[in-house]
GROMACS .gro file of C-alpha atoms in nm:
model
  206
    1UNK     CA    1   4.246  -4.145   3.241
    2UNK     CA    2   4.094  -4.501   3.242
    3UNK     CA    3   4.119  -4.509   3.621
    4UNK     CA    4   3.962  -4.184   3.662
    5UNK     CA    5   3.667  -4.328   3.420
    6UNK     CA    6   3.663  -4.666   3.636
    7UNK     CA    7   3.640  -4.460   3.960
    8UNK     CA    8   3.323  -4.234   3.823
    9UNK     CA    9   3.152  -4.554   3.687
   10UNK     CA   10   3.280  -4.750   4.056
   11UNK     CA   11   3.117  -4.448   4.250
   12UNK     CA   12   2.778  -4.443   4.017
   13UNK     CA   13   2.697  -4.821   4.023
   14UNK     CA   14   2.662  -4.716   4.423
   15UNK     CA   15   2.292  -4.633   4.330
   16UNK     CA   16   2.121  -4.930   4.219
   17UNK     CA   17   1.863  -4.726   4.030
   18UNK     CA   18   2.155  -4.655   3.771
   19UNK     CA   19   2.102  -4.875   3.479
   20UNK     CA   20   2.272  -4.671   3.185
   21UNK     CA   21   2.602  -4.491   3.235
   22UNK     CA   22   2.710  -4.228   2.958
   23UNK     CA   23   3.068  -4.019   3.013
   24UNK     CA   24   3.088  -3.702   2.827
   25UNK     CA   25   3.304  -3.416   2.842
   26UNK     CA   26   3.226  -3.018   2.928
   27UNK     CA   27   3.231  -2.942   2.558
   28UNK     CA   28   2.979  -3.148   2.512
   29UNK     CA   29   2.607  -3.094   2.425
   30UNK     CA   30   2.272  -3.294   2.399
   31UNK     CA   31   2.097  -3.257   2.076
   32UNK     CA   32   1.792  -3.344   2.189
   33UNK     CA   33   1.592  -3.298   2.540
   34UNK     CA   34   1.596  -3.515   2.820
   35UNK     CA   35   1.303  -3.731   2.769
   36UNK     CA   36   1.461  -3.848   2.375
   37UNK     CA   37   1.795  -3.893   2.516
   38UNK     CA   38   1.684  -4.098   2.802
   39UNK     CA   39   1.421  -4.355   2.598
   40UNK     CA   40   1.709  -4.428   2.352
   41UNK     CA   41   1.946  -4.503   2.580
   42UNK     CA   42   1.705  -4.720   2.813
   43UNK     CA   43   1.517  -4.894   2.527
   44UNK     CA   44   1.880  -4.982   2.360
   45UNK     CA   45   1.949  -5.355   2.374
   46UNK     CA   46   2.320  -5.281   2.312
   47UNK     CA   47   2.658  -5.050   2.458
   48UNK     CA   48   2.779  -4.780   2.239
   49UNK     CA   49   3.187  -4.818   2.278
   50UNK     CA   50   3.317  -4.699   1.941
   51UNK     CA   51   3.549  -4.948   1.844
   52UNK     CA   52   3.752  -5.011   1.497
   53UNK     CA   53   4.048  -5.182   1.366
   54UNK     CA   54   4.274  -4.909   1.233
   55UNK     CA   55   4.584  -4.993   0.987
   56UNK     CA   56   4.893  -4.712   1.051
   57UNK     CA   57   5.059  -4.555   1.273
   58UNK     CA   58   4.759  -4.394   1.514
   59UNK     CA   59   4.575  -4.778   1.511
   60UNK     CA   60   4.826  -5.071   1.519
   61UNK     CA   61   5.128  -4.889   1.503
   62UNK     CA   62   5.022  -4.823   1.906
   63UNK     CA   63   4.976  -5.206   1.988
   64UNK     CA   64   5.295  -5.296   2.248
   65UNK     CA   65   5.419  -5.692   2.151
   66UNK     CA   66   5.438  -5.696   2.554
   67UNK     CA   67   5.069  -5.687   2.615
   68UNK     CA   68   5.074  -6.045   2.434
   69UNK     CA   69   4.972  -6.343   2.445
   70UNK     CA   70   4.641  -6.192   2.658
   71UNK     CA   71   4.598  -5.863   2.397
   72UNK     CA   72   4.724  -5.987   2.076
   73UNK     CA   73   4.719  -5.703   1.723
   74UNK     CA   74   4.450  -5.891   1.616
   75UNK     CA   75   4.221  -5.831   1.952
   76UNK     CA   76   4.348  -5.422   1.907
   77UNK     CA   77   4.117  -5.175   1.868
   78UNK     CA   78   4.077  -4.781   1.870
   79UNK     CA   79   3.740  -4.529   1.952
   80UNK     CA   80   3.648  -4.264   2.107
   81UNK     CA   81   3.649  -4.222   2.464
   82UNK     CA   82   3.311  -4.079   2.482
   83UNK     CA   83   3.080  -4.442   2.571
   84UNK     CA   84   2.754  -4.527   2.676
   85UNK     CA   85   2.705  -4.843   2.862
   86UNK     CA   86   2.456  -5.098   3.081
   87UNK     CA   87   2.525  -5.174   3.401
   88UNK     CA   88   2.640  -5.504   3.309
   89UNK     CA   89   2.906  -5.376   3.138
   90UNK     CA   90   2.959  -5.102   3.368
   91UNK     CA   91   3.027  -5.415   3.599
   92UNK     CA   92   3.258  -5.607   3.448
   93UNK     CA   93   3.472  -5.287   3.314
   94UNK     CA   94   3.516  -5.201   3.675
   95UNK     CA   95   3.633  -5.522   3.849
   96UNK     CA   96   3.841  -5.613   3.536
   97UNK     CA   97   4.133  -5.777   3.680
   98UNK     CA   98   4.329  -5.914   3.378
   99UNK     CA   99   4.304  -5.683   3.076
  100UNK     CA  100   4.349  -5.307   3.269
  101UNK     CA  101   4.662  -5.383   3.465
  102UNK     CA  102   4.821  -5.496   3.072
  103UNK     CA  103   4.729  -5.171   2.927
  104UNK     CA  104   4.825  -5.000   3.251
  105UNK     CA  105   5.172  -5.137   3.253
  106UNK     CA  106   5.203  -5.118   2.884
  107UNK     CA  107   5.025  -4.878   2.691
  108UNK     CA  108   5.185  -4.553   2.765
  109UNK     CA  109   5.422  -4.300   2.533
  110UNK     CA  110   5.225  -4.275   2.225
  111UNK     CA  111   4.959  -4.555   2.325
  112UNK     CA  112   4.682  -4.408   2.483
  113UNK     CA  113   4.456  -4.587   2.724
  114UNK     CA  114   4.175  -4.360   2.668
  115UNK     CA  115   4.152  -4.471   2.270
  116UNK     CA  116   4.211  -4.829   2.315
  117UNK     CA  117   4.101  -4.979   2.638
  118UNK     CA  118   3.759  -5.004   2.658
  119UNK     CA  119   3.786  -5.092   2.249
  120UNK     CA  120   3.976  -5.374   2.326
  121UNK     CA  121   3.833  -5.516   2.581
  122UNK     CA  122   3.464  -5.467   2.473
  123UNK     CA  123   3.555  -5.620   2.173
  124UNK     CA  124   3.773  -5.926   2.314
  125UNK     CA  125   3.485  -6.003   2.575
  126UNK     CA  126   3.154  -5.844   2.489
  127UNK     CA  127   3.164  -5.791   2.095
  128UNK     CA  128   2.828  -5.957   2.098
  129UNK     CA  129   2.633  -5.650   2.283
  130UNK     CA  130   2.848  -5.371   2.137
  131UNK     CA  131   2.700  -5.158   1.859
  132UNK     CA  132   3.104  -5.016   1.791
  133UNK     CA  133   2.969  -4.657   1.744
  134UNK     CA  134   2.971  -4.362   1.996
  135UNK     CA  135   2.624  -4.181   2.018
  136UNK     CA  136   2.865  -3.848   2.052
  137UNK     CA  137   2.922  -3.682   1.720
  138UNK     CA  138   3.250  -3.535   1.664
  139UNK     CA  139   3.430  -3.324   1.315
  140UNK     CA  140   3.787  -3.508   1.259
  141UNK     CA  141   3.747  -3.399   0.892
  142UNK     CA  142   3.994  -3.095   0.979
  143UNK     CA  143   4.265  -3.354   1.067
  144UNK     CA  144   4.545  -3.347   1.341
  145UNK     CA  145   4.532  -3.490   1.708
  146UNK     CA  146   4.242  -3.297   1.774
  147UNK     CA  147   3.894  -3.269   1.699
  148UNK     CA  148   3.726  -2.913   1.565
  149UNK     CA  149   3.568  -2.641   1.773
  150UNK     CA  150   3.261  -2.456   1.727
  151UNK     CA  151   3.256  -2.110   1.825
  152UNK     CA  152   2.927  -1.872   1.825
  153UNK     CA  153   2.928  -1.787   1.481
  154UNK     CA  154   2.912  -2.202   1.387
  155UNK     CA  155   2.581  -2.275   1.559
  156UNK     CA  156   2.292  -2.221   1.364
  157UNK     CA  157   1.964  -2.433   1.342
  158UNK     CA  158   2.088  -2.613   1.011
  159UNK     CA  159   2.401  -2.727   1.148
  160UNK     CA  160   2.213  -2.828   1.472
  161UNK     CA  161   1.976  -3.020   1.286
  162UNK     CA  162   2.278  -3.150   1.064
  163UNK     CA  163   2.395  -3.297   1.359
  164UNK     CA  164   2.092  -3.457   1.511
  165UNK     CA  165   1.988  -3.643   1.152
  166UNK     CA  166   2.202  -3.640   0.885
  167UNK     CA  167   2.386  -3.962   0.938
  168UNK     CA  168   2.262  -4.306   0.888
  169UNK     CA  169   2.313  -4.585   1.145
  170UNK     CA  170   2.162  -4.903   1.322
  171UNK     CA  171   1.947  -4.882   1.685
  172UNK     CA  172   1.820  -5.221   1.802
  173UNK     CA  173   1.825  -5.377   1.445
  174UNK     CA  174   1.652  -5.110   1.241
  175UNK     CA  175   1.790  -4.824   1.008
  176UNK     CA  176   1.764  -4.479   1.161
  177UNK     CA  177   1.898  -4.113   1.112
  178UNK     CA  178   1.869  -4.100   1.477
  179UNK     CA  179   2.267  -4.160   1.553
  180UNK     CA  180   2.396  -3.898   1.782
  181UNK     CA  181   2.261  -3.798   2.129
  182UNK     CA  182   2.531  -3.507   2.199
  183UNK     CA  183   2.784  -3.330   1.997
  184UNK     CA  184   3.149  -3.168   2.079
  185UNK     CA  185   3.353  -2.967   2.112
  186UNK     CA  186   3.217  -2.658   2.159
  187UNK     CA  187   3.329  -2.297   2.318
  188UNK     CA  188   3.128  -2.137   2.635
  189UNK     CA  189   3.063  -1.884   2.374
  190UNK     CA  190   2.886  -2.072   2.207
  191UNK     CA  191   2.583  -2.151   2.493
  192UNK     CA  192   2.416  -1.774   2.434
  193UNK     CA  193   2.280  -1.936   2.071
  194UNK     CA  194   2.271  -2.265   2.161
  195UNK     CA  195   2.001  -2.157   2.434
  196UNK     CA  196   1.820  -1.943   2.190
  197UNK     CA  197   1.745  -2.226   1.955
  198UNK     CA  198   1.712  -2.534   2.144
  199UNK     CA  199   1.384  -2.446   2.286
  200UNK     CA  200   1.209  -2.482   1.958
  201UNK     CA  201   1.438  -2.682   1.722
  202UNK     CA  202   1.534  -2.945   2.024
  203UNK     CA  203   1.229  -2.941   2.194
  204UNK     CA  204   1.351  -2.880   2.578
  205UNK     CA  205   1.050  -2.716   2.676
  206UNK     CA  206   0.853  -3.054   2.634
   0.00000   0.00000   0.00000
């Protein structure tokens, strides 16, 4: 998984007119239109790489001794794999020598790349310019190894607009309600209502 994300970041840092680089999944869906999504990400002076120290068996409980003395328990760290980054990171995740062949040689079984990587090694190297959120919401609260779906019959403008301001976070030093950019996991059968109310509650005709 982590090489396939290093190859699509490799292959997009081609263009030199890409400055932000945001990996998302086909469940996935912008809450607001293009012209929103694009001046927060550009205007951000920081990466969004969710990243958290997490006690038990899903957080430490995955950390391999082996990886030691580069990756210790204390550098550990889990988050989504859903990021947003510069190009500077972009960079320096791509010719990483050191840190990816440790977690490619030792995090596998019930350590998964995908979770801890780019958590780690933001964290260990570039903590400074990391905000350790993800700007893609996601509903854990029905517990397992897998997020919830949302079907048709889930989508309506309240939840939408649930989604695009009813958390609290920081952007660039200041408190805003402005925390997500995109939203998942949701069904194809889902995109008929989806269509029918982003117009006017997200604004993609302007």
């Amino acid at each position: 998984m982590i090489e396939a994300e290093r190859r699509l970041l490799a292959n997009a840092l081609l263009d030199f007119s890409n400055q932000r680089f945001v990996l998302l999944s086909e469940s996935c869906i912008p809450l607001f239109n293009f012209s929103t999504v694009y001046s927060y990400i550009m205007n951000s002076t920081q990466n969004f790489i969710e990243a958290y120290d997490q006690l038990g068996p899903v957080g430490r409980g995955r950390y391999k001794p082996l990886m030691g003395p580069d990756v210790t328990l204390q550098h550990w760290r889990k988050g989504a794999q859903w990021f947003e980054m510069g190009r500077e990171l972009a960079v320096e995740v791509v010719s990483d020598r050191k840190y990816f062949p440790i977690f490619q040689k030792h995090c596998n079984g019930q350590c998964y790349a995908d979770e801890h990587y780019l958590p780690t090694f933001v964290s260990m190297k570039f903590g400074e310019k990391n905000s350790n959120r993800t700007l893609t919401w996601v509903d854990w609260s029905k517990g397992g190894p897998h997020p919830g779906k949302f079907i048709r019959q889930h989508v309506t403008p309240e939840f939408l607009e649930k989604l695009r301001s009813g958390s609290k976070c920081e952007y660039n030093g200041e408190s805003t309600n402005v925390c997500f950019l995109f939203a998942r996991k949701f069904t194809t059968n889902a995109l008929d209502r989806l269509l029918r109310f982003a117009p006017k509650l997200m604004h993609f005709n302007n």
